[in-house]
XYZ file of C-alpha atoms in Angstrom:
415
model
C -68.576 -51.995 -97.781
C -67.580 -48.606 -98.744
C -64.935 -49.479 -101.190
C -66.306 -52.492 -102.756
C -68.289 -50.080 -105.272
C -68.391 -52.542 -107.603
C -67.637 -56.095 -108.687
C -65.902 -56.595 -112.249
C -65.162 -59.349 -113.995
C -61.697 -60.223 -115.046
C -62.450 -58.166 -118.474
C -63.138 -55.198 -116.556
C -66.782 -54.654 -117.095
C -69.393 -53.859 -114.852
C -72.130 -56.526 -114.154
C -74.006 -55.023 -116.548
C -71.405 -56.505 -119.098
C -70.042 -52.786 -120.407
C -66.547 -52.367 -120.247
C -65.960 -49.124 -117.962
C -62.218 -47.064 -117.027
C -61.971 -46.574 -113.091
C -60.191 -44.393 -111.457
C -59.477 -44.970 -107.355
C -58.844 -42.269 -104.442
C -60.160 -41.816 -101.319
C -63.728 -39.379 -100.751
C -64.362 -37.107 -98.069
C -64.503 -39.634 -95.813
C -61.577 -41.220 -95.605
C -62.810 -44.259 -98.084
C -60.705 -45.706 -100.991
C -63.316 -46.308 -103.658
C -63.253 -46.893 -107.595
C -65.208 -45.367 -110.190
C -66.177 -45.260 -113.296
C -67.374 -41.849 -115.758
C -70.776 -42.761 -114.726
C -70.143 -42.657 -111.223
C -68.074 -39.562 -111.505
C -70.895 -37.452 -113.744
C -73.665 -38.757 -110.853
C -71.435 -37.140 -107.739
C -70.974 -34.099 -109.775
C -74.676 -33.711 -110.869
C -75.742 -34.189 -107.385
C -72.633 -31.719 -105.624
C -74.406 -29.118 -107.626
C -77.728 -29.636 -105.804
C -76.373 -30.132 -102.389
C -74.876 -26.257 -103.354
C -78.531 -25.295 -103.874
C -80.325 -27.188 -100.557
C -76.981 -25.604 -98.448
C -78.354 -21.879 -99.820
C -82.020 -23.094 -98.174
C -80.634 -24.670 -95.409
C -78.602 -21.765 -94.096
C -82.000 -19.515 -94.671
C -83.443 -22.069 -92.574
C -81.018 -21.988 -89.408
C -80.752 -17.802 -89.879
C -85.558 -17.450 -90.159
C -85.470 -19.390 -86.884
C -83.255 -20.560 -83.267
C -80.486 -23.091 -83.992
C -81.589 -24.530 -80.400
C -84.884 -24.967 -81.472
C -84.710 -26.882 -84.710
C -88.462 -28.863 -85.055
C -89.472 -31.676 -86.624
C -91.946 -29.104 -89.137
C -92.890 -29.899 -92.589
C -90.201 -27.384 -93.722
C -87.465 -29.274 -91.909
C -88.655 -32.813 -93.565
C -88.497 -31.437 -96.627
C -85.443 -30.212 -96.062
C -84.219 -33.069 -95.136
C -85.165 -35.419 -97.911
C -83.167 -33.088 -100.084
C -80.283 -33.707 -98.022
C -77.813 -31.695 -95.062
C -75.186 -30.016 -96.231
C -72.220 -31.704 -94.886
C -71.251 -29.190 -92.416
C -74.717 -28.937 -90.942
C -74.693 -32.602 -90.274
C -73.323 -32.550 -87.000
C -75.912 -29.535 -86.089
C -79.086 -31.158 -87.186
C -78.408 -34.163 -86.226
C -78.005 -33.957 -82.740
C -80.719 -31.549 -82.469
C -83.386 -33.525 -84.513
C -82.639 -36.975 -83.111
C -82.428 -35.731 -79.040
C -78.780 -36.290 -78.588
C -78.691 -32.416 -77.727
C -80.982 -32.834 -74.929
C -80.693 -36.170 -73.336
C -76.799 -34.870 -73.505
C -77.530 -32.069 -70.972
C -80.495 -33.481 -69.239
C -77.673 -36.553 -68.257
C -75.854 -34.472 -65.155
C -72.790 -36.424 -63.444
C -73.692 -39.421 -66.059
C -71.548 -38.183 -69.116
C -69.983 -39.937 -71.733
C -66.608 -40.283 -69.978
C -68.650 -41.318 -66.361
C -70.009 -44.309 -69.063
C -66.383 -45.564 -70.947
C -65.588 -45.829 -67.276
C -68.046 -47.826 -65.937
C -67.467 -50.129 -68.822
C -64.387 -51.662 -67.459
C -67.049 -53.671 -65.550
C -68.327 -55.640 -67.828
C -65.124 -57.442 -70.029
C -66.963 -59.452 -72.278
C -68.757 -56.975 -73.664
C -65.297 -54.825 -74.009
C -63.580 -58.411 -75.702
C -65.788 -58.613 -78.317
C -65.663 -54.378 -78.720
C -61.779 -54.919 -79.165
C -62.310 -57.849 -81.168
C -64.491 -55.875 -83.871
C -62.737 -52.890 -83.657
C -60.498 -53.192 -86.069
C -62.287 -55.016 -88.430
C -64.633 -52.467 -89.081
C -64.643 -50.649 -92.756
C -60.783 -51.646 -93.297
C -60.877 -49.613 -96.534
C -61.180 -45.920 -94.794
C -57.809 -44.519 -93.787
C -59.114 -42.651 -89.882
C -61.318 -45.622 -88.852
C -57.817 -48.103 -89.575
C -55.628 -45.010 -87.615
C -54.452 -45.312 -84.599
C -56.698 -42.028 -83.114
C -59.963 -43.590 -85.220
C -59.574 -47.339 -82.806
C -59.193 -45.561 -80.050
C -61.879 -43.290 -80.651
C -64.367 -45.844 -81.885
C -63.397 -48.347 -79.294
C -64.467 -45.996 -76.397
C -68.049 -44.653 -78.073
C -68.881 -48.346 -77.741
C -67.477 -48.799 -74.551
C -70.104 -46.251 -73.009
C -72.770 -47.239 -75.242
C -72.358 -50.951 -73.458
C -72.262 -49.243 -70.241
C -75.607 -47.070 -71.058
C -77.550 -49.920 -72.365
C -76.660 -52.687 -69.813
C -79.706 -54.451 -71.372
C -77.942 -54.742 -74.585
C -74.485 -54.244 -74.678
C -72.905 -54.691 -77.432
C -74.332 -56.461 -80.668
C -71.915 -56.795 -83.993
C -73.209 -54.542 -86.623
C -73.230 -51.558 -83.830
C -69.456 -50.873 -84.838
C -69.880 -49.993 -88.168
C -72.855 -47.623 -86.950
C -70.969 -45.738 -84.274
C -67.859 -45.365 -87.109
C -70.208 -43.702 -89.388
C -71.728 -41.450 -86.346
C -68.099 -40.393 -86.169
C -67.162 -39.652 -89.537
C -70.609 -37.614 -89.802
C -69.554 -35.703 -86.506
C -66.729 -34.496 -86.940
C -64.810 -37.051 -85.003
C -66.869 -35.839 -81.995
C -66.984 -39.216 -79.950
C -69.511 -37.824 -77.521
C -72.181 -35.950 -80.130
C -71.403 -39.764 -81.560
C -72.010 -41.550 -77.860
C -75.256 -39.573 -77.500
C -76.455 -39.943 -81.120
C -76.093 -43.800 -80.508
C -78.288 -43.844 -77.927
C -80.609 -41.751 -79.032
C -80.478 -44.294 -81.908
C -81.280 -47.763 -79.822
C -82.607 -46.494 -77.024
C -83.023 -48.129 -73.478
C -84.861 -49.995 -71.495
C -86.601 -46.423 -70.318
C -86.660 -44.839 -73.663
C -87.611 -45.556 -76.863
C -85.241 -44.873 -79.776
C -85.562 -44.022 -83.357
C -85.210 -47.942 -84.138
C -87.592 -50.838 -83.666
C -87.098 -51.892 -80.406
C -84.716 -55.424 -79.498
C -83.519 -54.475 -83.230
C -79.869 -55.630 -82.071
C -81.736 -57.851 -78.862
C -79.369 -60.555 -78.429
C -81.717 -62.951 -79.928
C -82.534 -60.486 -82.685
C -85.504 -60.285 -82.026
C -86.550 -56.720 -82.943
C -84.612 -57.737 -86.614
C -86.605 -61.049 -87.132
C -89.562 -58.533 -87.047
C -88.179 -55.853 -89.486
C -86.986 -58.212 -91.432
C -91.052 -60.385 -91.609
C -92.613 -56.765 -91.867
C -90.432 -55.635 -94.986
C -91.321 -58.897 -96.393
C -94.822 -58.232 -96.237
C -94.375 -55.103 -97.825
C -92.118 -56.277 -100.747
C -94.973 -58.461 -101.741
C -97.459 -55.609 -101.965
C -94.859 -53.527 -103.954
C -92.899 -55.735 -105.694
C -95.345 -58.510 -105.934
C -92.959 -60.264 -109.684
C -89.641 -60.134 -107.384
C -91.102 -61.434 -104.205
C -92.159 -64.176 -106.155
C -88.648 -64.939 -107.671
C -86.931 -64.449 -104.822
C -89.470 -67.169 -102.590
C -88.950 -69.418 -105.938
C -84.870 -68.497 -104.794
C -85.923 -69.498 -101.315
C -83.915 -66.153 -100.855
C -85.326 -64.570 -98.103
C -85.665 -60.463 -96.816
C -83.358 -62.140 -93.427
C -80.711 -63.448 -96.096
C -81.139 -59.741 -98.023
C -81.820 -57.109 -95.778
C -80.869 -58.319 -92.025
C -77.628 -56.204 -92.913
C -78.977 -53.075 -94.306
C -81.308 -52.830 -91.083
C -78.358 -53.615 -88.647
C -75.569 -51.536 -90.253
C -78.336 -48.588 -91.557
C -76.721 -49.420 -94.971
C -73.197 -48.392 -94.218
C -71.907 -51.477 -95.210
C -73.840 -52.040 -98.320
C -74.164 -47.894 -100.225
C -71.255 -45.014 -100.489
C -70.459 -42.786 -97.619
C -72.345 -39.598 -98.925
C -75.979 -41.828 -100.351
C -75.927 -43.455 -96.481
C -75.874 -40.226 -94.802
C -78.185 -38.456 -96.864
C -80.408 -41.780 -95.511
C -79.636 -40.723 -92.176
C -80.929 -37.434 -92.741
C -83.842 -38.641 -93.288
C -83.830 -41.476 -90.468
C -83.402 -38.609 -87.841
C -86.208 -36.736 -88.990
C -88.789 -39.616 -89.863
C -87.822 -42.191 -87.610
C -87.526 -46.241 -89.132
C -89.454 -45.826 -91.755
C -86.902 -44.308 -93.932
C -85.295 -48.056 -94.244
C -88.331 -49.384 -95.719
C -88.868 -47.341 -97.965
C -85.197 -47.212 -98.685
C -84.610 -51.107 -98.912
C -87.762 -51.333 -101.322
C -86.398 -48.572 -103.446
C -83.084 -50.430 -104.111
C -85.224 -53.601 -104.932
C -87.581 -51.761 -107.177
C -84.362 -49.761 -108.902
C -82.377 -53.272 -109.356
C -85.382 -55.407 -109.834
C -84.499 -56.589 -113.575
C -81.024 -57.729 -112.491
C -82.447 -59.141 -109.645
C -85.133 -61.231 -111.535
C -82.527 -62.183 -113.661
C -80.635 -64.245 -111.314
C -81.118 -67.746 -111.315
C -80.058 -68.753 -107.472
C -79.940 -66.683 -104.647
C -75.984 -66.134 -104.749
C -76.142 -64.519 -108.000
C -79.217 -62.555 -106.458
C -77.168 -61.448 -103.460
C -73.964 -60.824 -105.280
C -75.595 -58.987 -107.555
C -77.633 -56.672 -104.939
C -74.527 -56.045 -103.800
C -72.671 -54.797 -106.909
C -75.532 -52.724 -107.792
C -76.193 -50.973 -104.220
C -72.153 -50.207 -103.913
C -72.327 -48.062 -106.468
C -75.342 -45.505 -106.104
C -73.772 -42.648 -106.500
C -76.692 -40.691 -107.043
C -78.569 -40.591 -104.021
C -80.850 -38.099 -105.163
C -81.967 -40.598 -107.624
C -82.568 -43.277 -104.597
C -84.013 -40.753 -102.182
C -86.491 -39.912 -104.983
C -87.765 -43.009 -106.640
C -87.976 -44.083 -102.050
C -90.414 -40.807 -101.688
C -91.869 -40.970 -104.497
C -91.601 -43.901 -106.481
C -93.174 -46.683 -104.248
C -96.740 -45.389 -102.841
C -97.907 -44.748 -100.191
C -96.295 -45.913 -96.763
C -98.127 -45.356 -93.935
C -96.805 -45.885 -90.628
C -99.646 -47.367 -89.318
C -99.916 -50.241 -91.770
C -95.822 -50.882 -90.898
C -96.953 -51.235 -87.037
C -99.371 -53.212 -88.425
C -97.078 -55.823 -89.439
C -95.111 -55.350 -86.764
C -97.176 -56.386 -84.380
C -98.158 -59.315 -86.396
C -94.701 -60.737 -86.973
C -93.978 -59.470 -83.421
C -96.077 -62.302 -81.678
C -95.061 -65.031 -84.242
C -91.220 -64.120 -83.109
C -92.350 -64.230 -79.328
C -94.111 -67.258 -79.739
C -91.492 -68.786 -81.897
C -88.307 -67.807 -79.141
C -90.861 -69.085 -76.498
C -90.676 -72.277 -78.282
C -86.931 -72.722 -78.461
C -86.832 -72.006 -75.010
C -88.624 -74.773 -74.295
C -86.920 -76.815 -76.250
C -83.468 -76.291 -75.465
C -84.605 -76.753 -70.980
C -86.182 -79.822 -72.106
C -83.150 -81.241 -73.875
C -81.053 -79.822 -70.540
C -83.381 -81.745 -68.479
C -82.759 -85.388 -70.379
C -80.095 -87.036 -69.079
C -79.257 -91.049 -68.717
C -79.991 -92.964 -65.764
C -77.192 -91.452 -63.212
C -74.642 -93.734 -61.572
C -76.690 -94.472 -58.395
C -79.601 -95.874 -60.751
C -81.580 -92.497 -60.134
C -83.931 -92.079 -63.224
C -83.665 -88.660 -64.515
C -85.639 -86.302 -66.656
C -86.615 -87.449 -69.798
C -87.920 -85.811 -72.652
C -91.406 -87.148 -73.779
C -91.787 -88.247 -77.100
C -95.098 -86.627 -76.725
C -93.519 -83.573 -75.351
C -90.826 -83.232 -78.895
C -93.853 -83.997 -81.157
C -95.680 -80.945 -79.428
C -92.594 -78.441 -80.033
C -92.416 -79.527 -83.871
C -95.346 -79.511 -84.567
C -95.773 -75.825 -82.601
C -92.553 -75.002 -84.960
C -93.632 -76.313 -88.421
C -96.759 -74.662 -87.784
C -95.387 -71.241 -87.153
C -92.839 -71.985 -90.531
C -96.063 -72.210 -91.946
C -98.219 -68.951 -90.969
C -95.096 -67.491 -92.010
C -94.597 -68.856 -95.501
C -90.811 -68.990 -94.685
C -88.935 -72.289 -95.196
C -85.843 -72.495 -92.344
C -83.162 -73.186 -94.687
C -79.371 -73.070 -93.113
C -78.773 -70.116 -95.380
C -81.445 -68.021 -92.969
C -80.483 -68.973 -89.867
C -75.912 -68.336 -90.714
C -77.270 -64.891 -91.956
C -79.142 -64.120 -88.536
C -75.679 -65.911 -86.782
C -73.220 -63.648 -88.225
C -74.709 -60.431 -85.498
C -74.830 -62.437 -82.792
């Protein structure tokens, strides 16, 4: 979470053992944070650069009609440098496509979907459970107005995208959209629709990322695994030895788009680039975070320590310029066709695993004892059990992964 800026020992030292004095306050978005003197220096340095960036953005918008903001090389470069908070709403709505689909929606607008959501009480019930525990350290989200606004955005989305409905993780994304888009519910709703997509409309994020079985998330994690092996082989080997796969580490990064991991403004800087360049940014940031903190991750002696070290370090990423610099200039080329190749391979693997699990579930359901009338029911034959088990083991061998309980629990948290 944003307020969990660092994990301190009893003596007040940080993860590197340095004694620091800290101050607590609420940031510009209402998050309660705790920062030390080094964090303050990083924040001030970034703010000075952002003032210069604001001049560049205003010049760009003066030269070109704001209504025709396009995905040009200039806009891409500006987004990488960050969008000024006061311009973020306007730029995001145009680059994401939210402005266009809102005006093309006709009578099927935001209020229509809020009303339609009443037909799905299950989604609304889960949303009602999750909203109160979304960012407990944020003043506005926890206010009565914030709670109502967040529920309404999620209600509307669940009705607009009936295939997905609602998935845990969306609540954090919707909350951050509201904070960045000046608490505008309708803007947050349409932008979320563009991020996640629809069965008839591609989204910015990989399809099925939020599916009921999280199949898209499994694909992204396994693709990221392959890229980390290529970009950071020493760390990949170390993590494999600790049986700490990307699913344990990065599932939350992708489902919550770093909003529960990084400080708010750092998260928004990543989203600036996400709306400009697409989901490749999530891979770049993931690898950049791992590279930036590789030394403390390599020092971890078990998976729990590695995860704690990564979370503590990421929560103090107030130097967003450094993180973005490494993401774009410090990890080498990351062509989209390479990511798509990995995705294609892993999608086939995930589809096979899901099909096998469904087959096993159906066969188990068919297993029954002889009923009271003595009629013999279907029974799973030993050969069928062996067939499924062998294929599952073969899939895991091909994937080079161990089916650990912790791996499963990580995915279960978001189902």
